[in-house]
C-alpha cells in the first residue's frame, strides 16, 4: 500500500519549533531519509534551488537585514562564523613610535591605533598578499614589501594659538592640534600600491575620521609609523569585518481560540507594537455558528498582523486568560540575518564574500576526499 501524500500544511507544521512557557520543543529537524516511513527526504539540488529564498528587509551601506529561507541551521551558522572570523580585512599590525611626548603610553596608543577600522579599495585588498609571521617551522617568515604591507604615518605637534582670546578656556581653540583624530593618519603608497589603492576613494583611510587618538598640549608631539597587514578575525578581533553578525528564527503566533474585548487589548500589549492588531468582529463572523464570535458583533478581536518584529518574550504565556488560546513558535528554516559592517566592505557585499569563503572550503574538502580515495 503506497503512503498517502503529505499535505503542505503538515510539512509547514514540521518546520515549527515550539516555544512554551518554560520549554522549547521540536528543536531538531526531521526532513532526513528514514525518519518518516514511505517518505523520500533525500537531499536534492533541484529541491534546494526551489525552496531557497533570499529576502532583503533593510540594505544600508553599513547595516543590512535579510532573510535566508530554506537552509539548514548548520549552513546558516557557517555563514555567521565566516562573517565574523574568516573574511580578510586590513588593520594596523606594527607600530613604530619614533617620538611620543604625550601622556599616553606607547603601548596604549599602539593598541588604540590597531583597533581603528580602515577602508580602501576592495580590489586592492584582494591584490594584497598575506604577510607570514615568523613561526617555529618558518623562523624567518615574510619580508615586508609593497605587495603585503601598507604604510601609514601620524605626525602631529601641539602649539599655542596666538589668535585665541585671552579668556578662552576651550583647548581646541587655545591650541593647534590639541586633539589628534584618526583623520591625521596619512597613507604613503609604495611600488604599485597607488595603482590598486587610487586616491581619493580607494586609498587607505579610517572609516570614521573623528575617532580620537590622543590629546596633546604645547610642547607635546607624535611621530609614528604604522604597518598594515591583511588578516582575519580568527587571528585578532581587529581584523573582523563586522561589528556584529547574528541571526534569529522567524517567530510564529497562532491563535487557537478567539481573544475578544479587554483580553484582546491586554494580549496586544504583551507583544511589541505592530505584531498584534485589533479588529472589529464583523456581522458575518458573529452570525456564523461555531465561530465563537456569536454575540460579539462590533467588539475588538486580536489578530496576528506581523510576527517579524516579535521578540518571543513569552509574556502572553504568563497570563491565565490566554491559556490554550495561543501557540508560539519559530520557523526552523527561516533565518533573519543582521549584519553590521565596520566599513571595509558594504554590508550586503559581506554576505557574498562569506559565500566565496564557504565555496573555497568546500572545494578544499572535496580535493582532500579525492586524495583519500586515490
Coordinates of C-alpha atoms in Angstrom, one line a residue:
X1 CA 0.0 0.0 0.0
X2 CA 1.5 3.3 -1.1
X3 CA 1.8 6.0 1.5
X4 CA -0.6 8.9 1.4
X5 CA 0.9 12.2 0.0
X6 CA 1.9 14.7 2.7
X7 CA 0.0 17.9 2.7
X8 CA 1.7 21.3 2.6
X9 CA 0.2 22.1 5.9
X10 CA 1.8 19.1 7.5
X11 CA 5.2 20.0 6.0
X12 CA 4.8 23.5 7.4
X13 CA 3.9 22.2 10.8
X14 CA 7.1 20.0 10.9
X15 CA 9.2 23.2 10.5
X16 CA 7.8 24.9 13.6
X17 CA 9.9 24.9 16.8
X18 CA 7.5 25.0 19.7
X19 CA 8.0 27.8 22.2
X20 CA 6.3 27.0 25.5
X21 CA 6.2 28.8 28.9
X22 CA 9.3 27.0 30.2
X23 CA 10.5 24.6 27.4
X24 CA 11.3 24.5 23.7
X25 CA 10.1 21.5 21.7
X26 CA 10.7 20.0 18.2
X27 CA 14.2 21.6 18.0
X28 CA 15.8 19.1 15.7
X29 CA 14.9 18.9 12.0
X30 CA 13.2 15.7 10.8
X31 CA 13.5 16.0 7.0
X32 CA 16.1 13.4 6.5
X33 CA 15.8 9.9 5.0
X34 CA 14.2 7.2 7.1
X35 CA 12.5 9.4 9.7
X36 CA 9.0 9.2 8.1
X37 CA 8.3 5.7 6.7
X38 CA 7.4 5.8 3.0
X39 CA 8.6 9.4 2.5
X40 CA 11.6 10.4 0.5
X41 CA 13.7 13.1 2.1
X42 CA 16.9 12.6 0.2
X43 CA 18.8 15.8 -0.4
X44 CA 18.2 17.1 -3.9
X45 CA 19.8 20.1 -5.6
X46 CA 16.7 20.8 -7.6
X47 CA 14.5 20.9 -4.4
X48 CA 17.2 23.1 -2.7
X49 CA 17.1 25.6 -5.5
X50 CA 13.3 25.5 -5.5
X51 CA 13.0 26.2 -1.7
X52 CA 15.9 28.6 -1.3
X53 CA 14.8 32.2 -0.9
X54 CA 16.7 35.5 0.0
X55 CA 14.6 38.4 1.1
X56 CA 16.1 41.8 2.0
X57 CA 14.4 43.8 4.7
X58 CA 17.0 46.6 5.0
X59 CA 20.0 47.3 2.9
X60 CA 22.1 50.3 4.0
X61 CA 25.8 50.8 3.4
X62 CA 27.0 49.5 6.8
X63 CA 23.8 47.8 8.1
X64 CA 21.6 45.2 6.4
X65 CA 18.9 42.8 7.4
X66 CA 17.8 39.9 5.2
X67 CA 16.0 36.5 5.4
X68 CA 17.7 33.3 4.3
X69 CA 14.9 30.7 3.8
X70 CA 15.2 27.0 3.1
X71 CA 18.6 26.1 4.5
X72 CA 19.7 24.1 7.5
X73 CA 20.9 25.6 10.7
X74 CA 24.4 24.3 10.1
X75 CA 24.7 26.3 6.9
X76 CA 23.3 29.5 8.4
X77 CA 25.8 29.1 11.3
X78 CA 28.6 28.6 8.9
X79 CA 27.8 31.9 7.2
X80 CA 27.7 33.6 10.6
X81 CA 31.1 32.3 11.7
X82 CA 32.7 33.1 8.4
X83 CA 31.3 36.7 8.6
X84 CA 32.9 37.2 12.0
X85 CA 36.2 35.4 11.6
X86 CA 37.2 34.4 8.1
X87 CA 36.8 37.3 5.7
X88 CA 40.1 39.1 5.1
X89 CA 40.4 42.8 6.0
X90 CA 43.2 45.3 6.7
X91 CA 44.4 46.5 10.1
X92 CA 47.4 48.1 11.7
X93 CA 49.7 45.3 12.8
X94 CA 53.0 47.1 13.6
X95 CA 53.5 50.5 15.2
X96 CA 56.9 52.2 15.2
X97 CA 56.9 55.1 17.7
X98 CA 59.7 57.5 16.8
X99 CA 58.5 60.2 19.1
X100 CA 55.7 60.3 21.7
X101 CA 55.8 63.1 24.3
X102 CA 52.1 62.9 25.1
X103 CA 50.7 61.5 28.4
X104 CA 49.6 58.3 26.6
X105 CA 52.0 55.4 26.9
X106 CA 53.4 53.9 23.7
X107 CA 51.7 50.5 24.1
X108 CA 48.3 52.1 24.9
X109 CA 48.5 54.4 21.9
X110 CA 49.6 51.4 19.7
X111 CA 46.6 49.4 20.9
X112 CA 44.2 52.3 20.1
X113 CA 45.7 52.6 16.6
X114 CA 45.4 48.9 15.9
X115 CA 41.6 49.0 16.6
X116 CA 40.9 51.9 14.2
X117 CA 38.8 50.4 11.3
X118 CA 40.3 51.1 7.9
X119 CA 38.8 51.1 4.5
X120 CA 40.1 51.2 0.9
X121 CA 39.8 49.6 -2.5
X122 CA 38.4 46.1 -2.3
X123 CA 40.3 45.2 -5.5
X124 CA 43.5 46.4 -3.8
X125 CA 42.7 44.2 -0.7
X126 CA 42.3 41.2 -3.0
X127 CA 45.6 42.0 -4.7
X128 CA 47.4 42.3 -1.4
X129 CA 49.3 39.2 -0.4
X130 CA 49.4 37.6 3.1
X131 CA 52.2 38.6 5.4
X132 CA 53.6 35.4 7.1
X133 CA 54.7 35.9 10.7
X134 CA 57.8 34.0 11.9
X135 CA 56.9 30.6 13.3
X136 CA 58.9 27.6 14.7
X137 CA 58.6 25.9 11.3
X138 CA 59.5 29.2 9.4
X139 CA 61.6 31.4 11.7
X140 CA 62.2 34.0 9.0
X141 CA 58.6 34.5 7.8
X142 CA 57.9 37.0 5.1
X143 CA 59.8 40.2 4.3
X144 CA 57.7 43.4 4.2
X145 CA 57.2 44.6 0.7
X146 CA 54.8 46.7 -1.4
X147 CA 52.6 43.6 -2.0
X148 CA 52.0 42.6 1.6
X149 CA 52.5 45.8 3.7
X150 CA 50.8 49.2 3.6
X151 CA 52.4 52.2 5.5
X152 CA 50.5 54.9 7.4
X153 CA 52.1 57.8 9.2
X154 CA 51.0 60.1 12.0
X155 CA 52.8 63.3 12.7
X156 CA 51.3 65.9 15.0
X157 CA 52.6 68.7 17.3
X158 CA 50.7 70.9 19.6
X159 CA 51.3 74.6 19.6
X160 CA 49.7 77.6 21.1
X161 CA 47.1 79.6 19.1
X162 CA 48.3 83.2 19.3
X163 CA 45.0 84.4 18.0
X164 CA 43.0 82.9 20.8
X165 CA 41.0 85.2 23.1
X166 CA 42.6 85.9 26.5
X167 CA 39.7 84.5 28.5
X168 CA 39.3 81.4 26.2
X169 CA 39.2 78.0 28.1
X170 CA 38.4 75.6 25.2
X171 CA 41.7 73.7 24.5
X172 CA 40.7 73.2 20.9
X173 CA 40.7 77.0 20.4
X174 CA 43.6 77.7 22.7
X175 CA 46.0 75.3 20.9
X176 CA 46.6 73.8 17.5
X177 CA 46.4 70.0 17.4
X178 CA 45.0 69.8 20.9
X179 CA 43.1 66.7 19.8
X180 CA 44.6 64.2 17.4
X181 CA 42.0 62.3 15.4
X182 CA 42.1 59.4 13.0
X183 CA 41.8 61.8 10.1
X184 CA 45.5 62.6 10.8
X185 CA 46.6 59.2 9.6
X186 CA 48.2 59.6 6.2
X187 CA 48.7 56.8 3.7
X188 CA 52.1 56.5 1.9
X189 CA 51.8 54.2 -1.1
X190 CA 54.9 52.3 -2.3
X191 CA 55.6 50.4 -5.5
X192 CA 52.3 49.6 -7.3
X193 CA 50.1 50.4 -4.4
X194 CA 49.0 53.7 -5.9
X195 CA 47.5 51.7 -8.8
X196 CA 45.5 49.4 -6.6
X197 CA 44.6 51.9 -3.9
X198 CA 44.0 55.1 -6.0
X199 CA 43.1 58.4 -4.3
X200 CA 40.8 59.6 -3.1
X201 CA 38.2 56.9 -2.7
X202 CA 40.4 53.9 -3.0
X203 CA 43.3 55.0 -0.7
X204 CA 43.7 53.6 2.8
X205 CA 41.9 55.7 5.3
X206 CA 40.0 55.4 8.6
X207 CA 36.3 54.5 8.3
X208 CA 35.5 57.2 10.9
X209 CA 37.9 60.1 10.7
X210 CA 36.6 61.5 14.0
X211 CA 38.0 58.8 16.2
X212 CA 40.0 60.5 19.0
X213 CA 43.5 59.0 19.2
X214 CA 45.3 61.4 21.7
X215 CA 45.2 64.8 23.4
X216 CA 48.2 67.0 23.3
X217 CA 49.3 70.2 24.9
X218 CA 52.0 72.7 23.8
X219 CA 55.4 71.0 23.6
X220 CA 54.0 67.6 23.1
X221 CA 54.3 65.8 19.7
X222 CA 53.6 62.5 18.0
X223 CA 55.7 60.9 15.2
X224 CA 54.5 57.4 14.4
X225 CA 54.8 55.0 11.5
X226 CA 52.3 52.1 11.2
X227 CA 52.5 49.0 9.0
X228 CA 49.2 47.4 7.9
X229 CA 48.7 43.7 7.0
X230 CA 45.9 41.6 5.8
X231 CA 44.3 39.3 8.3
X232 CA 41.2 37.6 9.5
X233 CA 39.1 37.8 12.7
X234 CA 40.2 34.4 13.8
X235 CA 43.7 35.8 14.3
X236 CA 42.6 39.0 16.1
X237 CA 39.2 40.8 16.6
X238 CA 40.6 44.0 14.9
X239 CA 40.5 42.1 11.5
X240 CA 36.8 41.2 11.9
X241 CA 34.9 43.0 9.1
X242 CA 31.6 43.1 11.2
X243 CA 30.6 44.9 14.3
X244 CA 28.0 42.1 14.7
X245 CA 26.7 39.3 12.5
X246 CA 23.8 37.3 14.0
X247 CA 20.6 35.6 13.0
X248 CA 17.3 34.6 14.6
X249 CA 14.4 32.4 13.5
X250 CA 11.2 33.9 12.3
X251 CA 8.6 33.9 15.1
X252 CA 5.1 32.4 14.6
X253 CA 2.0 33.2 16.6
X254 CA -1.1 31.0 16.2
X255 CA -4.4 31.9 17.8
X256 CA -6.3 28.7 18.5
X257 CA -9.3 30.4 20.1
X258 CA -10.7 34.0 19.7
X259 CA -9.4 36.7 22.1
X260 CA -12.0 39.4 22.4
X261 CA -12.6 42.7 24.2
X262 CA -10.4 43.8 27.1
X263 CA -8.5 40.5 26.8
X264 CA -7.6 41.4 23.2
X265 CA -6.2 44.8 24.3
X266 CA -4.2 43.1 27.0
X267 CA -3.0 40.5 24.6
X268 CA -1.7 43.1 22.2
X269 CA 0.2 44.8 25.0
X270 CA 2.1 41.5 25.5
X271 CA 3.9 42.0 22.2
X272 CA 6.0 44.7 20.5
X273 CA 4.0 47.4 18.7
X274 CA 2.6 46.2 15.4
X275 CA 2.8 42.5 16.0
X276 CA -0.8 42.1 17.2
X277 CA -3.7 44.3 15.7
X278 CA -7.2 44.9 17.0
X279 CA -10.1 44.5 14.5
X280 CA -13.9 44.6 14.9
X281 CA -15.9 41.4 14.9
X282 CA -17.9 41.6 11.7
X283 CA -21.6 40.7 11.4
X284 CA -20.8 37.7 9.3
X285 CA -18.4 36.3 12.0
X286 CA -20.9 37.0 14.8
X287 CA -23.8 35.2 12.9
X288 CA -21.7 32.1 11.9
X289 CA -22.4 29.2 14.2
X290 CA -19.4 27.7 15.9
X291 CA -17.2 30.7 15.2
X292 CA -17.1 31.6 18.9
X293 CA -17.8 35.2 17.9
X294 CA -21.6 34.8 18.5
X295 CA -23.0 37.9 20.2
X296 CA -19.8 39.9 20.0
X297 CA -20.5 42.0 16.9
X298 CA -18.6 45.3 16.9
X299 CA -16.2 44.2 19.7
X300 CA -12.5 44.2 19.2
X301 CA -10.7 40.9 18.5
X302 CA -7.0 40.2 18.4
X303 CA -5.4 39.2 15.1
X304 CA -1.8 38.5 14.2
X305 CA -0.5 41.3 11.9
X306 CA 3.3 40.9 11.6
X307 CA 5.4 38.4 13.5
X308 CA 8.7 39.7 12.1
X309 CA 9.2 42.2 14.9
X310 CA 8.2 39.8 17.7
X311 CA 10.9 39.2 20.3
X312 CA 9.3 35.9 21.6
X313 CA 9.3 37.2 25.2
X314 CA 6.5 34.6 26.1
X315 CA 4.8 37.3 28.1
X316 CA 1.4 36.2 26.9
X317 CA 2.0 32.7 28.3
X318 CA 2.2 34.1 31.9
X319 CA -1.5 35.1 31.9
X320 CA -4.2 32.6 32.7
X321 CA -6.8 34.2 30.4
X322 CA -4.7 33.3 27.4
X323 CA -4.1 29.7 28.4
X324 CA -5.0 27.4 25.5
X325 CA -5.7 30.3 23.1
X326 CA -2.2 30.9 21.7
X327 CA 0.7 28.9 20.4
X328 CA 4.2 30.4 20.0
X329 CA 7.0 29.1 17.8
X330 CA 9.7 29.8 15.3
X331 CA 10.2 28.6 11.7
X332 CA 13.2 26.3 11.8
X333 CA 14.5 27.1 8.3
X334 CA 13.8 30.8 8.1
X335 CA 16.9 32.7 9.3
X336 CA 16.7 36.5 9.7
X337 CA 20.3 37.8 9.5
X338 CA 21.5 41.1 10.8
X339 CA 24.9 42.3 9.6
X340 CA 26.7 45.5 10.6
X341 CA 29.9 46.2 8.7
X342 CA 32.9 48.0 10.3
X343 CA 33.5 49.8 7.0
X344 CA 35.9 47.8 4.8
X345 CA 33.0 46.2 2.9
X346 CA 29.4 47.3 2.3
X347 CA 27.1 45.1 4.5
X348 CA 25.4 43.3 1.6
X349 CA 28.8 42.6 -0.1
X350 CA 30.0 40.9 3.1
X351 CA 27.5 38.1 2.7
X352 CA 28.7 37.5 -0.9
X353 CA 32.2 37.3 0.5
X354 CA 31.2 34.7 3.0
X355 CA 29.7 32.6 0.2
X356 CA 33.1 32.8 -1.6
X357 CA 34.9 31.6 1.5
X358 CA 32.5 28.7 2.0
X359 CA 32.9 27.6 -1.6
X360 CA 36.7 27.6 -1.1
X361 CA 36.3 25.5 2.0
X362 CA 34.0 23.0 0.1
X363 CA 36.5 22.8 -2.8
X364 CA 39.4 22.1 -0.4
X365 CA 37.4 19.4 1.4
X366 CA 36.5 17.8 -2.0
X367 CA 40.1 17.8 -3.0
X368 CA 41.1 16.1 0.3
X369 CA 38.4 13.4 -0.2
X370 CA 39.6 12.8 -3.7
X371 CA 43.2 12.4 -2.5
X372 CA 42.0 9.9 0.2
X373 CA 40.2 7.8 -2.5
X374 CA 43.3 7.5 -4.7

